[in-house]
Short mmCIF file of C-alpha atoms in Angstrom, two decimals:
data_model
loop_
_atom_site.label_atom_id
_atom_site.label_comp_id
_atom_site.label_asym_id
_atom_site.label_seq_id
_atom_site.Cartn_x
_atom_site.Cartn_y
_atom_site.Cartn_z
CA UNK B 1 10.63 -12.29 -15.41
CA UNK B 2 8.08 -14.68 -16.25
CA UNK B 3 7.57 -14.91 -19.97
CA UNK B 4 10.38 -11.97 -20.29
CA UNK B 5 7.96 -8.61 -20.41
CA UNK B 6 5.43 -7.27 -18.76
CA UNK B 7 2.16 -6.57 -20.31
CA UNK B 8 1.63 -2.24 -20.76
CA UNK B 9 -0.86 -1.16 -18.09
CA UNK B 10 -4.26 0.27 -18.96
CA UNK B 11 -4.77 3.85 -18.75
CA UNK B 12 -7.17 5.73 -15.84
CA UNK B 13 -10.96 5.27 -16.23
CA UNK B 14 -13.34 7.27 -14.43
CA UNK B 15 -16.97 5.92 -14.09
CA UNK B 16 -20.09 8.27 -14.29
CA UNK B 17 -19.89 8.84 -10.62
CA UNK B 18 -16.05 10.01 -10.51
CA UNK B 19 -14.22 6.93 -9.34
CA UNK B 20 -10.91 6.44 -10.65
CA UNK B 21 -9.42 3.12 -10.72
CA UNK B 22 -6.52 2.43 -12.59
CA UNK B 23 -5.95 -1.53 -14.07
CA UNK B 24 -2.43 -2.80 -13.50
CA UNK B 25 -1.98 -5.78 -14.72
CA UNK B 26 -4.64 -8.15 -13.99
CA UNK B 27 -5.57 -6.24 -11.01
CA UNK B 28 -7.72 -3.44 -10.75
CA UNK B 29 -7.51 -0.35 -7.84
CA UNK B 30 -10.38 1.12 -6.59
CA UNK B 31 -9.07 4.50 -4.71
CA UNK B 32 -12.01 6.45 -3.95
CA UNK B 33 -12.10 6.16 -0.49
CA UNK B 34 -8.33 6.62 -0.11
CA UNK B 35 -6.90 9.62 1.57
CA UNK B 36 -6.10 12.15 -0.31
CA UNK B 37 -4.05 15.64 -0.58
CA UNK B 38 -0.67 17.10 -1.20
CA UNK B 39 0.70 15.12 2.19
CA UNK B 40 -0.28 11.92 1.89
CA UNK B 41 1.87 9.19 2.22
CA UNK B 42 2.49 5.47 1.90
CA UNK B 43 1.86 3.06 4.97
CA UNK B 44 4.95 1.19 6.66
CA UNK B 45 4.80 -2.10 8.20
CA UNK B 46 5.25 -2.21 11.60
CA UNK B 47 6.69 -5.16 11.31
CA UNK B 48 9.14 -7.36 8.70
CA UNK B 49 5.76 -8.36 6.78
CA UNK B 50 5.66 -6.27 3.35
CA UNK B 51 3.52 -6.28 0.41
CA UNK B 52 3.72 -8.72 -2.63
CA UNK B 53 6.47 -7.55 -4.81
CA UNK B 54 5.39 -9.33 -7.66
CA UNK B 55 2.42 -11.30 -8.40
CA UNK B 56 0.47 -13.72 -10.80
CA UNK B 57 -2.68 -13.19 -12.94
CA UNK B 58 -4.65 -13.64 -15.70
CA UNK B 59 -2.59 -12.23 -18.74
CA UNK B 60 -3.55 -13.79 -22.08
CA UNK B 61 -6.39 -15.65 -23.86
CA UNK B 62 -4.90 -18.22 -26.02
CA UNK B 63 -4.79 -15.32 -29.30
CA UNK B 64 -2.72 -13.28 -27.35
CA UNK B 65 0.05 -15.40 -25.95
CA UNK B 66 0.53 -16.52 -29.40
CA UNK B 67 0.83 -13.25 -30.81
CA UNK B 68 3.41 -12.48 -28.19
CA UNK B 69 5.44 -15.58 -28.18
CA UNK B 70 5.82 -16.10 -32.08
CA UNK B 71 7.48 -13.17 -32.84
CA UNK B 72 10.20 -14.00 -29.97
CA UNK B 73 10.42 -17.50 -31.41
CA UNK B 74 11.21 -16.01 -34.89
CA UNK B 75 13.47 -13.64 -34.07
CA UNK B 76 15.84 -16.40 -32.99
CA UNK B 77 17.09 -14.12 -30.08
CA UNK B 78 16.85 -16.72 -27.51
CA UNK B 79 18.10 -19.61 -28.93
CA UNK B 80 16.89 -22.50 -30.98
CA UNK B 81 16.96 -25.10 -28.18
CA UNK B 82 14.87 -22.98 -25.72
CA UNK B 83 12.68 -22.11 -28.72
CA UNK B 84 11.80 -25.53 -29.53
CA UNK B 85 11.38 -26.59 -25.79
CA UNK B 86 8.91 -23.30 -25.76
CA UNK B 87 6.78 -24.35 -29.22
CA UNK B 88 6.51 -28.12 -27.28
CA UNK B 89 5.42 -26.41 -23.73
CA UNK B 90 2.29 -24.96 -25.71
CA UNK B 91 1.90 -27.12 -28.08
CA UNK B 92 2.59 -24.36 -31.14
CA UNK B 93 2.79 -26.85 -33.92
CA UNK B 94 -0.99 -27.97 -33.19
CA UNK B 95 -2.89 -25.64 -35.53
CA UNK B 96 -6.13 -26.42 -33.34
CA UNK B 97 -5.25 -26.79 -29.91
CA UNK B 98 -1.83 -24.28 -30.31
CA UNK B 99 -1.88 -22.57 -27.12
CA UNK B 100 -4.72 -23.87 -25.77
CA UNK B 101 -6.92 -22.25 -28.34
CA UNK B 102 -9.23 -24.98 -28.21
CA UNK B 103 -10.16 -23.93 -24.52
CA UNK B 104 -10.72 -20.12 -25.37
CA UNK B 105 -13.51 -18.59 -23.37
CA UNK B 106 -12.84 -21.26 -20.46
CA UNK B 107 -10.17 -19.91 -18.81
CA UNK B 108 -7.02 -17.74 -19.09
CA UNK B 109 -2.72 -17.98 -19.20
CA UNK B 110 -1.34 -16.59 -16.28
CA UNK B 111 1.81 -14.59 -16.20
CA UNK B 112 3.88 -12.17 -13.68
CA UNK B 113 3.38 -8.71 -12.69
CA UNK B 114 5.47 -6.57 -10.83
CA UNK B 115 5.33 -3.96 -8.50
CA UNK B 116 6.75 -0.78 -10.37
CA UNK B 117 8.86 0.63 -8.33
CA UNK B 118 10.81 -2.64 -7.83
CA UNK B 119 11.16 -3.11 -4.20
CA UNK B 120 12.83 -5.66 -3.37
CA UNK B 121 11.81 -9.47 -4.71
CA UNK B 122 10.53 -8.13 -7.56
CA UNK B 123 11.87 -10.66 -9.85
CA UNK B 124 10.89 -13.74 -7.43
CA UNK B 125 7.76 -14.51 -9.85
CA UNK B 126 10.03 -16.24 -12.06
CA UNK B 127 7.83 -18.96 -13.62
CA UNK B 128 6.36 -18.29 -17.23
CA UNK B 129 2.75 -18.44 -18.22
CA UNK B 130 0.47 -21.28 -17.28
CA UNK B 131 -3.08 -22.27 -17.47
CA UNK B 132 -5.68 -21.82 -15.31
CA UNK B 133 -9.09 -22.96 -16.37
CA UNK B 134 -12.13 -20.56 -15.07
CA UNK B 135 -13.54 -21.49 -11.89
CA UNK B 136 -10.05 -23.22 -11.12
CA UNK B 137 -7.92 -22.29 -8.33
CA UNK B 138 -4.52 -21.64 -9.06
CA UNK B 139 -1.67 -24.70 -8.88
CA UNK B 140 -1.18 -24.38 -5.04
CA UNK B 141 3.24 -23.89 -5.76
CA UNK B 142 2.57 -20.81 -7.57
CA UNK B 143 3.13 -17.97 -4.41
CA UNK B 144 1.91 -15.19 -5.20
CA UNK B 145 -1.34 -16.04 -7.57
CA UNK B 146 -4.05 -14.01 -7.10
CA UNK B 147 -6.53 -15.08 -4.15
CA UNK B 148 -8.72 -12.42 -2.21
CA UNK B 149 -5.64 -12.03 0.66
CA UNK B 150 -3.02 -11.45 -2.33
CA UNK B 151 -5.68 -8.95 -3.34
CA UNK B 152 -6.18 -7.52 -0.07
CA UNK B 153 -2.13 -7.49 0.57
CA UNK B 154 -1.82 -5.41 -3.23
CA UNK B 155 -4.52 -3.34 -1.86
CA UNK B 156 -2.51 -2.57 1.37
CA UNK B 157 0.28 -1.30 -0.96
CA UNK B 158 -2.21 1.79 -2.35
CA UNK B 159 -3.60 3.06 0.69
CA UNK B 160 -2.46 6.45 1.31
CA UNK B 161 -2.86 8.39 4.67
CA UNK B 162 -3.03 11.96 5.72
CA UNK B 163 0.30 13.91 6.93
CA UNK B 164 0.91 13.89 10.07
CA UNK B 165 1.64 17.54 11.01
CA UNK B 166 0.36 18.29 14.46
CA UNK B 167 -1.09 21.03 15.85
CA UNK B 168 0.25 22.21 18.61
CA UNK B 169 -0.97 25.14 21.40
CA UNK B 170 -0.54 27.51 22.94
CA UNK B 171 -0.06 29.01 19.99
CA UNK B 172 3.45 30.75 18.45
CA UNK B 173 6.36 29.30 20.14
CA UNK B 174 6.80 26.97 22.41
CA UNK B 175 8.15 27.72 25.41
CA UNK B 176 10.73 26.22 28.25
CA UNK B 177 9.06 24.05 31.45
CA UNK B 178 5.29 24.68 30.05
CA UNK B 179 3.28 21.44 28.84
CA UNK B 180 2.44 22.39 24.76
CA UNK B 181 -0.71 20.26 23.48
CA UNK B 182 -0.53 18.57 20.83
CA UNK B 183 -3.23 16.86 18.47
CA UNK B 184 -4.40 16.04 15.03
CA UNK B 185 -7.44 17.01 13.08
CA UNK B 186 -9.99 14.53 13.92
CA UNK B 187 -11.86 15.54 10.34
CA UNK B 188 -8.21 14.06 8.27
CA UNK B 189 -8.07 10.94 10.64
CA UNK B 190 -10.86 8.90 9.69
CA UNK B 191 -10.82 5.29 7.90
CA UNK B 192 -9.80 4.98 4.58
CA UNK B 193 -9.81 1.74 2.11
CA UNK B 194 -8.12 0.62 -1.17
CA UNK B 195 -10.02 -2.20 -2.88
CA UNK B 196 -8.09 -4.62 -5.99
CA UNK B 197 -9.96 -6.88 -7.76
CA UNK B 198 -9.62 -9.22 -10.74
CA UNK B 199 -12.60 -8.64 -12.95
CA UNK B 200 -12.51 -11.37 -15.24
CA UNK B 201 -11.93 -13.93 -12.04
CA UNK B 202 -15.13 -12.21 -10.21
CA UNK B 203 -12.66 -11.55 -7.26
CA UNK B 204 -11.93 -9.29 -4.93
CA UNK B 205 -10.90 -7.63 -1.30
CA UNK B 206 -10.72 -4.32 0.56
CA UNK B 207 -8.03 -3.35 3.16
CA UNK B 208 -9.18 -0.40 5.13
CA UNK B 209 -6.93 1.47 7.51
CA UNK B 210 -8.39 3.07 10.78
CA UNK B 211 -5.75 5.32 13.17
CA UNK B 212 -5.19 4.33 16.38
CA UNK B 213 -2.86 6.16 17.92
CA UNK B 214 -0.53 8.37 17.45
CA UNK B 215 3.79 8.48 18.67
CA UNK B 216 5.20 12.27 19.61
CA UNK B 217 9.34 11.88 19.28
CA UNK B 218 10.43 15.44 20.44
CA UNK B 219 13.87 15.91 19.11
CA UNK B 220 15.69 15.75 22.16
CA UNK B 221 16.25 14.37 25.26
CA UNK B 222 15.28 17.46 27.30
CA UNK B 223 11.76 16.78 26.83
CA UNK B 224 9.11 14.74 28.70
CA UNK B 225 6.50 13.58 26.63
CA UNK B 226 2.69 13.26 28.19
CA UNK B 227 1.80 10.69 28.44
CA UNK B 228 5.06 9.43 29.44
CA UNK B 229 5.58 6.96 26.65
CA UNK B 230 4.77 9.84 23.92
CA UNK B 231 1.91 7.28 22.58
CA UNK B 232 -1.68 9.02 22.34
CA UNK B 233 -4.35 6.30 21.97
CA UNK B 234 -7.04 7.86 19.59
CA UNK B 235 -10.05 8.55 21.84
CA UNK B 236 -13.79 9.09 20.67
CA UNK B 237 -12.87 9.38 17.30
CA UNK B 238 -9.89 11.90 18.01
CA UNK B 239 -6.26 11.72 18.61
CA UNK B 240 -5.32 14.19 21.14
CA UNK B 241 -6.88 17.05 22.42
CA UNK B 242 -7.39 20.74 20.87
CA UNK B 243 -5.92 23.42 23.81
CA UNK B 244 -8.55 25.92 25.19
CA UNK B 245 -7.91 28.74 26.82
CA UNK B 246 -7.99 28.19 30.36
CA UNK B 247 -5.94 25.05 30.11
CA UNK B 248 -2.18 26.39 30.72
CA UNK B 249 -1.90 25.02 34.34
CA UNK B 250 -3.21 21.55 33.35
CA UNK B 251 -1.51 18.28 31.76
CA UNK B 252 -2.59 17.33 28.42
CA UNK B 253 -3.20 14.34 27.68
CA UNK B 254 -1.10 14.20 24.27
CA UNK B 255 1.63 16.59 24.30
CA UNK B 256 5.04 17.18 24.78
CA UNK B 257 6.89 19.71 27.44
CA UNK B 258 10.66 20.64 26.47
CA UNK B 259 13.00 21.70 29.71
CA UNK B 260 15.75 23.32 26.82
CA UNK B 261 15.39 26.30 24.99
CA UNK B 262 16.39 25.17 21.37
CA UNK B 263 18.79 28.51 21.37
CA UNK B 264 19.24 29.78 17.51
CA UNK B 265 17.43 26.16 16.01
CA UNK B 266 15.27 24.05 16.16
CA UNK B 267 14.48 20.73 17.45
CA UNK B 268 12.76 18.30 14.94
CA UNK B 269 9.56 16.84 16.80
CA UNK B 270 8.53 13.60 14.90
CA UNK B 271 4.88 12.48 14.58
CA UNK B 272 3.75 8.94 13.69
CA UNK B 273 0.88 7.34 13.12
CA UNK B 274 -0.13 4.01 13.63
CA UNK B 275 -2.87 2.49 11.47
CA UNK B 276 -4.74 -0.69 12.10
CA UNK B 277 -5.35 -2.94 8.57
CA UNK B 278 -8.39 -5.16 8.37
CA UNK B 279 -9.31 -6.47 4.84
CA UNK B 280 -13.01 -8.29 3.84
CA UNK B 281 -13.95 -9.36 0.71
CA UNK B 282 -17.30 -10.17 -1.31
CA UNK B 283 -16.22 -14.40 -0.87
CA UNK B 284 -16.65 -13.43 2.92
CA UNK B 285 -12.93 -14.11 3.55
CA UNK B 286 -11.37 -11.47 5.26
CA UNK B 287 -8.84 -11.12 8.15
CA UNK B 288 -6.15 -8.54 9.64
CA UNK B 289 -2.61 -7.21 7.77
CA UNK B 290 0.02 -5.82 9.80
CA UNK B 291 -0.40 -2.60 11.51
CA UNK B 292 0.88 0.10 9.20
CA UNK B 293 2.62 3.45 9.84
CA UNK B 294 2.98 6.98 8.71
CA UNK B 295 4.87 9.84 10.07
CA UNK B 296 6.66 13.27 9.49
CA UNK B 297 9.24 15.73 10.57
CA UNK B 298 7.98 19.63 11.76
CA UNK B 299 10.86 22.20 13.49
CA UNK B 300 9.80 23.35 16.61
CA UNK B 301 11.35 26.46 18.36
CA UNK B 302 11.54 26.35 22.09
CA UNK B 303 11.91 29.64 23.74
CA UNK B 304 13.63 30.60 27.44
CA UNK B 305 10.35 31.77 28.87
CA UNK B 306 9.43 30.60 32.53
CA UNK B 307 6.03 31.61 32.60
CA UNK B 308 4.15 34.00 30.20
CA UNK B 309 0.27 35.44 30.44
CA UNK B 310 -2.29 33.07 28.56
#
């Protein structure tokens, strides 16, 4: 990968008004206004689109790519010809201008950095370091170097949205041939945003998610779902609707009516929900990311009741 290894990330820092943001490689996460809780969860493309799996940066100053390559070169692990094709790429034998020394302060090597938890293409940034003098975009064949959309795509990659666990009414169990509502806690579902920049390049970009609606699977085929395509568009700042009492007779307008008793089990209603990604950024780029998804699992008993008192 790159020049072999991947630099150690920096630990947590928290600034004096509680931020965290955690540096990862070149890149660092700003996560304060992410979601947050014990059911959050990562968003899925909606479509084949997914994050960077590996990326380029800033990595070394001329100092420290020296102290990491020497020692590699010396231990004669990796073969004298590729060790002498190495000390020529950077000029090592150049006491002065080894490495690029005589540029320090103007601009930075560039390495790899990798996504983790290795998804897949995670060894795709295969190129070792290279120079990139400050103020300098880049060499336009390196995919992957940081720009504000990488930044915004990385960013993407860290957003983390509430659980989708819905509500659903009248309360207990649901019952057989009777519409149940169903809906999400408007105060959870709000907009949330991840922003990565790259300090020393003065660059950066936030991708914020915003629900839009949300998809009710019931389980089963004995169901009808309301509407009839089981997707609830989120309406004045809500998806679904919370049941009142009153409301037994009438058809809500996110919900789900089963027409089979589940007997001795349970059938596993689904919830997912879709989140728009838009990402700006301080250059005044900006643009949209594919939608992203979340969603869960919750049993739900259906009981053989025609009609009950509510």
């Amino acid at each position: 990968m790159g020049s072999g290894a991947q630099a150690p990330s920096d630990p947590a820092k928290v600034d004096k008004e509680g931020n965290l943001s955690v540096t990862v490689g070149g890149v660092v996460f700003d996560r304060s206004k992410n979601g947050s809780g014990g059911s959050t969860g990562a968003l899925a493309s909606t479509t084949s689109w997914t994050p960077p799996a590996c990326w380029y940066a800033p990595k070394y100053t001329p100092e420290q790519l020296q102290k990491y390559m020497e020692p590699i070169w010396e231990a004669g692990s990796t073969g004298a010809e590729w060790d002498n094709e190495q000390r020529k790429k950077y000029n090592a034998n150049d006491e002065e201008k080894a490495f690029n020394k005589d540029k320090t302060g103007k601009g930075y090597w560039w390495d790899s950095y990798v996504d983790k938890s290795y998804p897949p293409g995670w060894d795709a940034c295969d190129d070792g370091p290279f120079w990139v003098d400050t103020g300098d975009a880049p060499p336009a064949d390196m995919e992957n170097a940081v720009t504000p959309e990488i930044l915004a795509e990385l960013a993407y990659n860290e957003i983390r949205v509430p659980g989708t666990k819905v509500t659903l009414a009248p309360a207990q169990a649901t019952k057989v041939n009777l519409p149940t509502w169903s809906w999400l806690d408007g105060a959870e579902f709000k907009p949330v945003s991840v922003t990565a920049s790259v300090p020393v390049l003065g660059i950066d970009a936030t991708a914020t998610a915003e629900p839009v609606s949300l998809k009710i699977e019931p389980g089963t085929s004995d169901a009808v779902t309301y509407p009839a395509s089981g997707v609830c568009e989120i309406n004045d700042g809500r998806i679904g609707e919370p049941y009142a009492k009153g409301k037994a007779d009438e058809t809500p307008p996110c919900g789900v009516k089963y027409l089979r008793s589940s007997g001795d089990g349970t059938y596993p209603l689904r919830a997912t929900v879709t989140w728009k990604i838009e990402w700006t950024s301080t250059s005044g780029a900006g643009g949209d990311l594919p939608d992203g998804s979340f969603g869960a699992t919750q049993d739900v008993v259906v009981q053989e009741i025609q009609a009950i008192n509510r």
